[in-house]
Each structure stands twice: as C-alpha cells, then as structure tokens.
Coordinates of C-alpha atoms and ligand atoms in Angstrom, one line a residue:
X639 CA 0.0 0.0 0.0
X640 CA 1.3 3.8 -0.9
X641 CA 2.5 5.6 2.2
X642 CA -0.2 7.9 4.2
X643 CA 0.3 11.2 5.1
X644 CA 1.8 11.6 8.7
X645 CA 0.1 14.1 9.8
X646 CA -3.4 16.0 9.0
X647 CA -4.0 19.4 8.7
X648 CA -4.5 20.1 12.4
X649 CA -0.8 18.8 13.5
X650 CA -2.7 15.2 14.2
X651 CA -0.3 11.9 13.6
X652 CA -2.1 9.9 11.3
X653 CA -0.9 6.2 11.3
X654 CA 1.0 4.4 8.4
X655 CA 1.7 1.1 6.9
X656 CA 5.2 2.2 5.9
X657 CA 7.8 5.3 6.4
X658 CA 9.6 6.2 3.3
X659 CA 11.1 9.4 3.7
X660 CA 14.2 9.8 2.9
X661 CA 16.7 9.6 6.4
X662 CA 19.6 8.3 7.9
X663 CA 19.0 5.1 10.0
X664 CA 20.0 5.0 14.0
X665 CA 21.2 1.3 13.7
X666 CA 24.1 0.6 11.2
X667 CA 26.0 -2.4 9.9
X668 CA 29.3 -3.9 10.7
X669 CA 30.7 -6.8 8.2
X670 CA 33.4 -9.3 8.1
X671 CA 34.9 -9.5 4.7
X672 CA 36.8 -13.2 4.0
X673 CA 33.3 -15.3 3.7
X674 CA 30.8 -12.6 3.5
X675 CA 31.6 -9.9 0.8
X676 CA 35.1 -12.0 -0.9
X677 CA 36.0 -15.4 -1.0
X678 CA 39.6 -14.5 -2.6
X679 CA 39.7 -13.8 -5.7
X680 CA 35.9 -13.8 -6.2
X681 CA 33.2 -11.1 -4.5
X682 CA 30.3 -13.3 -3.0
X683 CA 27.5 -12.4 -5.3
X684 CA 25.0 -11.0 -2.8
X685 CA 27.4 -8.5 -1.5
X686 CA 26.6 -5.5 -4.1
X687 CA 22.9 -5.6 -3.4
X688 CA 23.5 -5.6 0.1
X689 CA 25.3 -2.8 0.2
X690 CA 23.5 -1.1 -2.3
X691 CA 20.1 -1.5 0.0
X692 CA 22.2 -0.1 3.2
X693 CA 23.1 2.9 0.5
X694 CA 19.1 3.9 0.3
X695 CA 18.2 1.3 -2.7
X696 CA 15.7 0.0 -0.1
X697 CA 11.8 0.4 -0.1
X698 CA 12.0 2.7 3.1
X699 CA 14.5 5.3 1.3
X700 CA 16.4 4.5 4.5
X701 CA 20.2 5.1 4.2
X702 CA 22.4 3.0 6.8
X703 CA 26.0 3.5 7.6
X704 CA 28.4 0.5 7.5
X705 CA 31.7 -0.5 8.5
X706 CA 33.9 -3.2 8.0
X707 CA 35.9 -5.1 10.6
X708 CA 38.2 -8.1 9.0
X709 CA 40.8 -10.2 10.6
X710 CA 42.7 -9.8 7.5
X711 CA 45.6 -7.6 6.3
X712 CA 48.9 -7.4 4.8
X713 CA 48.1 -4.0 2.8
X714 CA 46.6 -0.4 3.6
X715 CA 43.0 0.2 4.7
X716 CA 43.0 2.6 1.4
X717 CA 43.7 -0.3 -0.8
X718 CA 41.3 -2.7 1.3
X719 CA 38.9 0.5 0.6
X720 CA 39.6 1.0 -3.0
X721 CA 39.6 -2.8 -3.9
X722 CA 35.9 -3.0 -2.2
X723 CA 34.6 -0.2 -3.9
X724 CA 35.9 -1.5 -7.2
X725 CA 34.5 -5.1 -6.7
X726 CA 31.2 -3.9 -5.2
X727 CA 30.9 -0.4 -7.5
X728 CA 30.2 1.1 -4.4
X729 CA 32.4 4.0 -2.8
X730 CA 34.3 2.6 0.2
X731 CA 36.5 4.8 2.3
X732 CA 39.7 3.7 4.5
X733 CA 37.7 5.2 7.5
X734 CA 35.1 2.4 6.7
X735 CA 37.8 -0.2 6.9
X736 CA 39.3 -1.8 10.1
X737 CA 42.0 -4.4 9.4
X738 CA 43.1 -7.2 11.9
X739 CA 46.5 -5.1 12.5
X740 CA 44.7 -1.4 12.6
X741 CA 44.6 -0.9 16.5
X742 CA 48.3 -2.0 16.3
X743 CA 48.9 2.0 15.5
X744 CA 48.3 2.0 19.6
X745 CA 51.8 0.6 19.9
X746 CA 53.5 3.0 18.3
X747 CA 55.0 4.9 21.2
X748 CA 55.5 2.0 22.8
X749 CA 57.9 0.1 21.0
X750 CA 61.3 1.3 18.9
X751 CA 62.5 -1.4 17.0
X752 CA 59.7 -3.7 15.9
X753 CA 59.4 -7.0 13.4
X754 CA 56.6 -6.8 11.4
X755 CA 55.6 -10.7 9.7
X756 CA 53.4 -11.4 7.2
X757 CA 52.3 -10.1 4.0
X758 CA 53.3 -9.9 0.3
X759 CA 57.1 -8.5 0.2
X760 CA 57.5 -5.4 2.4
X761 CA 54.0 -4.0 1.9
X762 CA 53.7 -4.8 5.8
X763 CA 56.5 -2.3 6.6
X764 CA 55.3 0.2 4.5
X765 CA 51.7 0.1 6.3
X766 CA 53.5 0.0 9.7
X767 CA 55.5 3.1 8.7
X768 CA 52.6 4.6 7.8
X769 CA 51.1 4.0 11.1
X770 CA 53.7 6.0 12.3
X771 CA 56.7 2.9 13.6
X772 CA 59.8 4.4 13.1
X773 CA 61.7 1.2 12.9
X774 CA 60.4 -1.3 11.2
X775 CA 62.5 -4.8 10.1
X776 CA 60.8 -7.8 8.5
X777 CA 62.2 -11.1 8.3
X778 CA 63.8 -10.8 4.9
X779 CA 66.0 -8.5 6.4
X780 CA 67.3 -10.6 8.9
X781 CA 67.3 -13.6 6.0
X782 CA 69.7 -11.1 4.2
X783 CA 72.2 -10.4 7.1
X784 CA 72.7 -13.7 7.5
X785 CA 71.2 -16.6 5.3
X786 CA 71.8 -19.2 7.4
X787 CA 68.9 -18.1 10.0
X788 CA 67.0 -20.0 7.2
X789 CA 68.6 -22.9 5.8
X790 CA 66.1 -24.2 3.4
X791 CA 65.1 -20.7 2.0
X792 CA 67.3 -18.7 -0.8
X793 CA 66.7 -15.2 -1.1
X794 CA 64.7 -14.1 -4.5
X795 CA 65.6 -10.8 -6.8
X796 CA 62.1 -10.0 -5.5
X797 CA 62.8 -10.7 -2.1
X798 CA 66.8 -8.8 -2.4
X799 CA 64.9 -5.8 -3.9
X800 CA 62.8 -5.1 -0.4
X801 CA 65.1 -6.4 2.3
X802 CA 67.3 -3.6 4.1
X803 CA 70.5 -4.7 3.7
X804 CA 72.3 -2.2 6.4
X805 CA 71.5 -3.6 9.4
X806 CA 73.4 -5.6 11.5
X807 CA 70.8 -7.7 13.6
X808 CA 73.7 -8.9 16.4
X809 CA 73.7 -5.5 17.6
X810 CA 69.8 -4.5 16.6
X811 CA 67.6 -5.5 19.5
X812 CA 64.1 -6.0 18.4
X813 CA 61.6 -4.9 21.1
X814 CA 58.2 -6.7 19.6
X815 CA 57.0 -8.8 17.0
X816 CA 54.0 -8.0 15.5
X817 CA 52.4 -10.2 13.2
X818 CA 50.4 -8.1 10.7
X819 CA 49.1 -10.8 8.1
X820 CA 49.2 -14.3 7.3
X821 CA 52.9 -15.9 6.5
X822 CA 53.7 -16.6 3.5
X823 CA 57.0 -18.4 4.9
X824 CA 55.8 -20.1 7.2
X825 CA 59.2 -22.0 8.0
X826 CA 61.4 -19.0 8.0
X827 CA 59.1 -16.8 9.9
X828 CA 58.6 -19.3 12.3
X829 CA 62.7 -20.1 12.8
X830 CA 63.0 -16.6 13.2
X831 CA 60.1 -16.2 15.5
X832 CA 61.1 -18.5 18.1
X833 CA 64.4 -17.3 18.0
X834 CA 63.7 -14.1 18.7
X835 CA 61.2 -15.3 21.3
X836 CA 64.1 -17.2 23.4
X837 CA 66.6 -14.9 22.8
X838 CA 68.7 -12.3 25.5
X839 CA 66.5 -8.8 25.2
X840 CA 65.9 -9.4 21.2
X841 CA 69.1 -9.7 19.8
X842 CA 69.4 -12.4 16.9
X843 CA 72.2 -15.1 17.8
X844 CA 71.8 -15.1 21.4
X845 CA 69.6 -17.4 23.9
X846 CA 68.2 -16.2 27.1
X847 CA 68.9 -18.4 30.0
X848 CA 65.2 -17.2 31.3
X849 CA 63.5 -17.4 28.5
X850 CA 61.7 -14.7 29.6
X851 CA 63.8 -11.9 28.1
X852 CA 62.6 -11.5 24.5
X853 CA 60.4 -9.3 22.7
X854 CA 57.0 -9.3 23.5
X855 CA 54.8 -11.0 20.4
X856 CA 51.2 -9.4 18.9
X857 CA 49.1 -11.2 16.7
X858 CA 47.0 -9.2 14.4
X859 CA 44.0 -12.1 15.2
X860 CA 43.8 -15.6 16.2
X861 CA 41.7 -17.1 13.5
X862 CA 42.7 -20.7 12.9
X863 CA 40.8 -21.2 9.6
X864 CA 39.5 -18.8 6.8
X865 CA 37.8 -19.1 4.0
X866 CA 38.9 -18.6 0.4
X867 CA 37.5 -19.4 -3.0
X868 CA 38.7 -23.1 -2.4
X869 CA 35.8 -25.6 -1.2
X870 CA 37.6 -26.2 1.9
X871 CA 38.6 -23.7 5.0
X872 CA 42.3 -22.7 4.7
X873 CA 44.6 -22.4 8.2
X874 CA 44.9 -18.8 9.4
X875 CA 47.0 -16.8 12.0
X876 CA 45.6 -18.4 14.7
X877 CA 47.2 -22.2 13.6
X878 CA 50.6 -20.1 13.1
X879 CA 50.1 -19.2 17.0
X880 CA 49.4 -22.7 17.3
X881 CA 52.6 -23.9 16.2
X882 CA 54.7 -21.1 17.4
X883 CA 53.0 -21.9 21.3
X884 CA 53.8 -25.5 20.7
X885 CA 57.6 -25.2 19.4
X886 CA 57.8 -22.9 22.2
X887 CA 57.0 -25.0 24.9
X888 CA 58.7 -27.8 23.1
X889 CA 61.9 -26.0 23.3
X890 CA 61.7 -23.7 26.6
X891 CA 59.2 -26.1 28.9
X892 CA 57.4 -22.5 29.3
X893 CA 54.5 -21.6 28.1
X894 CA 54.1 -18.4 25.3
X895 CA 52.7 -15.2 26.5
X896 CA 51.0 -13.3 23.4
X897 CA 48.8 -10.5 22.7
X898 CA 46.1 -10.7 20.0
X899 CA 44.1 -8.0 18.3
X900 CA 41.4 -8.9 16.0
X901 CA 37.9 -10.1 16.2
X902 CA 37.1 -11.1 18.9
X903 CA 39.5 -9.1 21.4
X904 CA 37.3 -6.4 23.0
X905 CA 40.2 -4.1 22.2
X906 CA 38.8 -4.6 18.2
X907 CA 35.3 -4.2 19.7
X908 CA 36.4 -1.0 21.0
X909 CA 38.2 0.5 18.5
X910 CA 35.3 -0.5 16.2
X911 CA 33.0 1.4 17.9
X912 CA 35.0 4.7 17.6
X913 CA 35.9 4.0 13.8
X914 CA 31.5 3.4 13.6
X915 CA 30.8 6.7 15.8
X916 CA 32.9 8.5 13.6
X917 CA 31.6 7.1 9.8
X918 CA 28.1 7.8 11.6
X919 CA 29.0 11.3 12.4
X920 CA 30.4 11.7 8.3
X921 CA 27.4 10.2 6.9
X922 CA 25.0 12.2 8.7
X923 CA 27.5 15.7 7.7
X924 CA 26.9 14.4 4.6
X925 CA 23.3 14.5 4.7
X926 CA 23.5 17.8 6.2
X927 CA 25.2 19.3 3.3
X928 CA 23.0 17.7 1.2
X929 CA 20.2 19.3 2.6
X930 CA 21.3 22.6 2.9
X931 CA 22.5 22.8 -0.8
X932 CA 18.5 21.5 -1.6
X933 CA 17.7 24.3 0.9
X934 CA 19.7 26.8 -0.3
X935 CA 18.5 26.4 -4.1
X936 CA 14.9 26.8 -2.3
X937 CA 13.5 30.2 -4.5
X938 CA 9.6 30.5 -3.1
X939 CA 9.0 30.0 0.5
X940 CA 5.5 28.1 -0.7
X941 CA 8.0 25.2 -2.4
X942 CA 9.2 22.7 0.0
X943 CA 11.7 20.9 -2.0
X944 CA 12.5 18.5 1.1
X945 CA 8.7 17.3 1.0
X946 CA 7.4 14.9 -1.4
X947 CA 4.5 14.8 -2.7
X948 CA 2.3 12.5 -0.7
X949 CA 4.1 13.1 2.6
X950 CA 4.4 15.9 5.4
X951 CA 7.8 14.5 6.5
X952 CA 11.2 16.1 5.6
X953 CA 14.0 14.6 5.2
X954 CA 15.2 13.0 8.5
X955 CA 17.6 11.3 10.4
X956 CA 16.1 8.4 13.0
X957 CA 17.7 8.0 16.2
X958 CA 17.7 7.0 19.4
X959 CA 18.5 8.4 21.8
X960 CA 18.4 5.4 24.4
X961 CA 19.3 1.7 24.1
X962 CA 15.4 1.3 24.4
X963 CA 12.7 1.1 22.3
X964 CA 11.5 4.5 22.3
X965 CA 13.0 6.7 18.6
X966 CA 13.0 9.8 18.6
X967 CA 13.4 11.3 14.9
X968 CA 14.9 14.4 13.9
X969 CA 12.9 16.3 10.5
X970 CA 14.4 18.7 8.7
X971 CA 11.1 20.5 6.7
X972 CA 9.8 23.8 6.9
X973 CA 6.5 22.6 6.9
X974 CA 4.3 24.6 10.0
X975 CA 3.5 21.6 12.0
X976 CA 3.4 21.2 15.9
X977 CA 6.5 20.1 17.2
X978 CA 5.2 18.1 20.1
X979 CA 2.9 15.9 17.7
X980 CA 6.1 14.8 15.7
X981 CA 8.8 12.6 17.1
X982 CA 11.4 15.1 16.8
X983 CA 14.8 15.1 18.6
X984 CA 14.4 17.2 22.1
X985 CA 17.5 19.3 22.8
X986 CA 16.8 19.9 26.3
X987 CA 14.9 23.2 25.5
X988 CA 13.0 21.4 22.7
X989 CA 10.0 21.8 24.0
X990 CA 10.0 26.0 23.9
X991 CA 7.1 27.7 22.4
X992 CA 9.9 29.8 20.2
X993 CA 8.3 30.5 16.8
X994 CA 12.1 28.4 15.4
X995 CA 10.4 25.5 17.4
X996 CA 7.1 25.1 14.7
X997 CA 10.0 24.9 11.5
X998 CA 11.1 21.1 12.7
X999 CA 14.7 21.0 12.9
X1000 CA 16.9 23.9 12.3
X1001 CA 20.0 22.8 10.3
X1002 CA 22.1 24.1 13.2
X1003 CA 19.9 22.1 15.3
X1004 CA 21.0 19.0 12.8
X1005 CA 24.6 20.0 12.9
X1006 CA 24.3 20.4 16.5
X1007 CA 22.7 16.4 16.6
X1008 CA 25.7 15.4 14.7
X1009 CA 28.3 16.5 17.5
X1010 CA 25.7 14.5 20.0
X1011 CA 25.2 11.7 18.3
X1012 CA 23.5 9.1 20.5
X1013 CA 25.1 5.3 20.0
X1014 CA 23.8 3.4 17.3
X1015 CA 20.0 1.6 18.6
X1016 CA 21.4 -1.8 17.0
X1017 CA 24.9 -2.8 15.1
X1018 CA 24.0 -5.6 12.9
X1019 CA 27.1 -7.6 12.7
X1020 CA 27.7 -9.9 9.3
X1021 CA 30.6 -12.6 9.7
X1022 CA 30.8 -16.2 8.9
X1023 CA 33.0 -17.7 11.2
X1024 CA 31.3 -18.0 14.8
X1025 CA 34.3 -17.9 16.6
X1026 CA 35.6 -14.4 15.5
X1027 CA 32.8 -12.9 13.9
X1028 CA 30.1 -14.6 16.1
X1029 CA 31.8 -14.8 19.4
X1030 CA 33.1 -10.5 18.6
X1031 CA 29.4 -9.1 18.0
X1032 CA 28.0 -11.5 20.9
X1033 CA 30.5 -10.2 23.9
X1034 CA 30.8 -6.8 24.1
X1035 CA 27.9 -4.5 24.1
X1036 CA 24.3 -5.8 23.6
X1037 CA 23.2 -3.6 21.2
X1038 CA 25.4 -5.6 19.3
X1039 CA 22.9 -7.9 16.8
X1040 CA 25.2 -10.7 15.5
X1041 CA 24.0 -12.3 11.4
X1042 CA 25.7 -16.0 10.7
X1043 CA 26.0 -16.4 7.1
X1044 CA 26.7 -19.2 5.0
X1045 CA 28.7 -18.3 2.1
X1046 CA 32.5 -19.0 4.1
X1047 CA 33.8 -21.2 7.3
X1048 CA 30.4 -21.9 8.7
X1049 CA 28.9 -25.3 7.0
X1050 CA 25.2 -25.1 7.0
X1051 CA 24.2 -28.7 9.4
X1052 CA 27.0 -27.9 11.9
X1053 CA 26.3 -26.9 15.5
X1054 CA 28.2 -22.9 15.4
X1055 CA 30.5 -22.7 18.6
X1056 CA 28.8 -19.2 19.2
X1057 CA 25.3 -18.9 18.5
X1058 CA 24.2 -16.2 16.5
X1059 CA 21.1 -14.3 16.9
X1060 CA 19.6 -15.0 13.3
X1061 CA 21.5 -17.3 10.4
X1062 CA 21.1 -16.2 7.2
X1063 CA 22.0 -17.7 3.8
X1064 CA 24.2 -15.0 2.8
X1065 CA 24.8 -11.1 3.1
X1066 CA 22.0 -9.8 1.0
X1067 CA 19.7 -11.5 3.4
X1068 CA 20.7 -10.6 6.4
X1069 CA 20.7 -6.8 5.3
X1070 CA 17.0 -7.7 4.2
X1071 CA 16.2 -9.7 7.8
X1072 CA 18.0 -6.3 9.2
X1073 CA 16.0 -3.1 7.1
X1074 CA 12.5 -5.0 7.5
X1075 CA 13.2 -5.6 11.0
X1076 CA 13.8 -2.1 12.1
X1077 CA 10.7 -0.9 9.8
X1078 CA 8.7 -2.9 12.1
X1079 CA 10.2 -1.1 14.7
X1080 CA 10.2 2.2 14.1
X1081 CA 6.7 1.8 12.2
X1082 CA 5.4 0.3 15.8
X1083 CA 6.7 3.6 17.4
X1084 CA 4.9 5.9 14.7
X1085 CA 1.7 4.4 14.8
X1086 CA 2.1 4.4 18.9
X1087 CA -1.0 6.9 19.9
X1088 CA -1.3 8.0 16.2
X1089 CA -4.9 8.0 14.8
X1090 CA -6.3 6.2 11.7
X1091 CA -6.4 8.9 8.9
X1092 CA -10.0 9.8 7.2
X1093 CA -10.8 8.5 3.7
X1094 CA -9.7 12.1 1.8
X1095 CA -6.1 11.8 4.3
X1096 CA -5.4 8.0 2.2
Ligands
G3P1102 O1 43.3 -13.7 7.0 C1 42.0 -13.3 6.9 C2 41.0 -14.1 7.7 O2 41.6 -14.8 8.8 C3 39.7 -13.6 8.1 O3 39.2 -12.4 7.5 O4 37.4 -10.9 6.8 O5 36.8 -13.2 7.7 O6 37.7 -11.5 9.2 P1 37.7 -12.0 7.8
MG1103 MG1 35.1 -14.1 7.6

C-alpha cells in the first residue's frame, strides 16, 4: 500500500503502513569481509545488493552506515577501501575499513625497534610506517644479514629488492613482534620467530637463559581457519600461534605469553565502535550538506523541496537516543506543524514555544545532533565464522545484533561454537532480515498513539 500522510492538517499523527522518507538510520551495519563480501579472488554475489540497499536502494529510502571489521591484512585500509569499492561499485573509504592489524597504531610509542611478519614482500613495513613505527624490520632483512637463520630458503631478486641490507641484527635489538598478516614463509618466519622469542633482550644469535627476556609478540588475530575461493577452510594466524605456542613450549618447557588484536578481542570491539561513531557522524554531515544545498537552491517559500509529494515528512535522520525502544526522529522540513505531535529530537529546551520551534529541525539544530550523536540503537554484525565474527558481536555491548552467514567457514548442518542471533544464507539476506526488522520497529513507534487517517487523508 502507498505511504499515508503523517500528519493531517490540524498537527494530528495519522498512522502508516510504511515510512519512506528519505533519512539516515540509528542502527548501522558492521561486516566481516573473508566469507561474507570476498571469497579471494571472487566477490560473494550477494554482496553489491547488500550494500546497495544499506546505500538507500531499499523500499523505506532508509540510508544506513556500514563499516567493516576483517581479521585480514597485509596491505593499507585505502587499498582494502579502493579494492571493495571496485568489486562492489560502491564508494568505500579507508575510514570504513578496520584491518586485523589497525589498532596496532596504539603501539606506536610504545615500541622502537619492531618485526613486522606477514604479507606480500615489504607491503607490511610500509603500512606499519605509515602508522607512524619508526623502525620497522621484517624477516627478509634478517634472512639477508645472514642466510643461514633460514637454511632451506634462498633469497629471490624480489625478495633482495625489499630487504634492508644495512642492518646488523647482532647488535639490533628488536623490542616486539607484531604479526600483521598471514605468513607466506611459514618456515622462516617461524625459525626466526622463536628465535627471537628465546633470545637475551631481542638480539638475533643469542639465547636467554630465562627465556623470559625476548620481545614481546602481537598477533594481528587468532583465526585458525579462513575461507577462500577453495571448497575447503584454509589455516589462518591463529594455527601459526598454534605452532609457534607448541615449538615454544617444546623447546623452553614455558608456556608463550602473546597479545592478540582482531575479532574477537574487545580491544577490536572497542576501536570498532569509535571508527563506527565516527563514519556515523560523516554520513549524517553528509546528509546535512545535502540538505542545505536542496535548501539553499529553495526560491519560493511556498515550495518545500525537502517534502514529497504525498508526505508531510522532511528529510530526516532516526535516532535513538536510548538503548530502548522508544526513537526519537529528527525532521528537517519547513512545513508549519506542531512540534510536540512529531517525534522530533528534544534538545533539552526542545520543548519552547519559540516560533524556530514550529520549522522542525533547524540545520544548526542538525549540525548540533551530529556533534551528540546518541550510539547506534542496534549494530547488525555480518561474519561467517562463529568464533571471530560470532563470538566478537556476541561479547561486548548488547546492542550488538550478531547475522551467521553461510557463504564462508560456517557449513550449514553444523552446530556454530557461538550462537548467532539469526542465520542467514548470505549477506544480501541478512541486510534484508535487518532493514524489514527495524521498519517494524520504528513503524510500531509511529503508529504508537497515532490516529487512523480519514478516507480524503489516504
Ligand atoms: O586472513 C583473513 C582471515 O583470517 C579472516 O578475514 O574478513 O573473515 O575477518 P575476515
Ligand atoms: Mg570471515
């Protein structure tokens, strides 16, 4: 059925069957990537119609801001961000993108002289510089200084055109490991790993009689499987810190003391949250703008070009201002209507009799929302693999709404580890399950105490 008017003539909320005025949702979406939007080489098929809905191709002209939070790495957020807004023909920013080593930029006062493993080449040191390291080795340079550290593995041209070949790693101590991204010399890195791990304060060629005087070791995550575009799931970081633990303990009798990021440490949660606050905060600037330019090309003052033509809404942004059911919507419109009748956002003087107080929303009053931005009412986290994904969106904060797909590591017939609040075939459904959800919701809200229009009002 076509949308109703909201309100009649008199400033009386008339009830609806659906909201489809254009606005900016309070809830938003978090996904994992490996399993959900890629699998390798190929972009899960679902993906750009997902995202496309979230961008306002929806039935509700909702628009609903996104991040993304993978485990995976090994090359900048701005390539991560370009890549998925090539394969999705979407635009994707690095501030949408949080990579399983991106709260390692925390570390960067706290450590001088790092190792940074994994990744293609030295793409690894480069992002670590960019975070701001200062020194930054990776194993190729320490393969370079002196080959023998790895006696199965020959240096490549490739390999001789990255690797330092200045340092003298005898008399370079190396305060922390951090593992960035998934070894692609698994061997070496793990030779050099442990040696490091057992050495006397971080210096290659010695052995602490402690064992308890080498660097300290990060993992970027823990996953021990991943899915690819092979039928089967492939071993992860997590198996590396399997091995690594075990060769440890092997060799020392001790057992490994190591810090992971990653889903689903709540250090990720946490950063996640800011990096969402913040994309929140740009989409709904963006909105602003957008409104203001449509305001400012305004000519009559009997032309409300932010009204269409069946409704009395503006454009708006839904939010809440709780963790409770109750919205409250903000409406830009110039439209004369009575403020208390609409669910607008209350500023703590909201409810003046000011004349500014009948025009809905100012767009300073809008600009001022976006500097108080309330938490989002739900995050609807995407992942496929319960014990990262699952496990991350389940533990934290309980706004947090966690989505199980099907298209990576979970196999549909097997018990999940973590038990997601909804399972979904794949992403495009789950953003479905998600939009028609919180329609319900907010639809609920609207027709709360509203009255059923007259026949001339349908
Ligand atoms: O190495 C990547 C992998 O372990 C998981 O990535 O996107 O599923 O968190 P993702
Ligand atoms: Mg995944």
């Amino acid at each position: 059925m076509a949308s109703l008017s909201s309100l009649g003539e008199n400033g009386v909320r008339y009830k609806k069957d659906k909201i489809d005025h254009p606005r900016v949702a309070s809830y938003a979406f978090a996904f994992d990537i490996d399993g959900v939007i890629v699998r390798g080489p190929d972009t899960v098929p679902y993906a750009k119609g997902a995202l496309e809905m979230l961008n306002g191709k929806n039935p509700y002209n909702i628009k609903v801001p996104y991040i993304f939070v993978t485990n995976g790495g090994g090359r900048p957020e701005s390539e991560r961000a370009a890549e998925l807004s090539k394969r999705l023909d979407i635009e994707v920013t690095e501030e949408q993108v949080i990579q399983g080593h991106t709260p390692m930029k925390d570390l960067v006062d706290v450590y001088k002289n790092v190792l940074v493993v994994g990744g293609v080449g030295d793409k690894c040191r480069k992002i670590a510089h960019h975070y701001g390291f200062k020194n930054v080795f990776i194993p190729l340079d320490i393969m370079y200084w002196n080959p023998s550290v790895t006696p199965y593995y020959d240096l490549t041209e490739e390999d001789e055109k990255v690797c330092r070949k200045d340092v003298d790693f005898s008399k370079t101590k190396i305060d922390a490991i951090l593992v960035f991204a998934d070894s692609r010399n698994w061997a070496a890195d793990q030779q050099i790993i442990l040696e490091l791990l057992m050495s006397k304060n971080g210096y290659m060629g010695t052995v602490s009689e402690t064992y308890e005087e080498g660097p300290s070791i990060y993992f970027a995550h823990s996953d021990f499987i991943w899915s690819t575009n092979y039928k089967l799931s492939r071993y992860g970081m997590g198996a590396l810190q399997v091995t690594i633990a075990a060769l440890f303990r092997e060799s020392t009798g001790k057992e490994l003391k190591v810090t992971r990021f990653g889903k689903p440490q709540r250090g990720t949660f946490k950063f996640a949250e800011k990096v969402l606050t913040n994309w929140r905060k740009d989409v709904l600037e963006e909105y602003v703008e957008e409104v203001e330019s449509t305001m400012g090309s305004e000519t009559s003052e009997d032309i409300n070009p932010l009204e269409t033509s069946d409704s009395d809404e503006g454009l708006e942004f839904s939010a809440k201002t709780t963790k409770t059911t109750t919205t409250t919507s903000t409406t830009v419109t110039k439209k004369k209507v009575d403020p208390k009748s609409m669910p607008v956002f209350k500023d703590s003087d909201s409810e003046s009799s000011d004349e500014d107080d009948d025009e809905g929303l100012t767009i300073q009053k809008l600009n001022q929302l976006t500097l108080d931005l309330p938490p989002a009412s739900t995050v609807y986290f995407v992942g496929d693999t319960p014990e990262s994904d699952i496990r991350f969106a389940n533990s934290h904060d309980e706004s947090w709404f966690s989505i199980l797909v099907k298209t990576g590591v979970y196999q549909e017939g097997t018990v999940p580890k973590y038990k997601p609040k909804h399972t979904c075939d794949n992403v495009l459904e789950a953003v479905k399950f998600a939009i028609e959800r919180e329609h319900k919701l907010e639809l609920a809200e609207w027709n709360a105490g509203a009255v059923t229009p007259p026949p001339e009002a349908a």
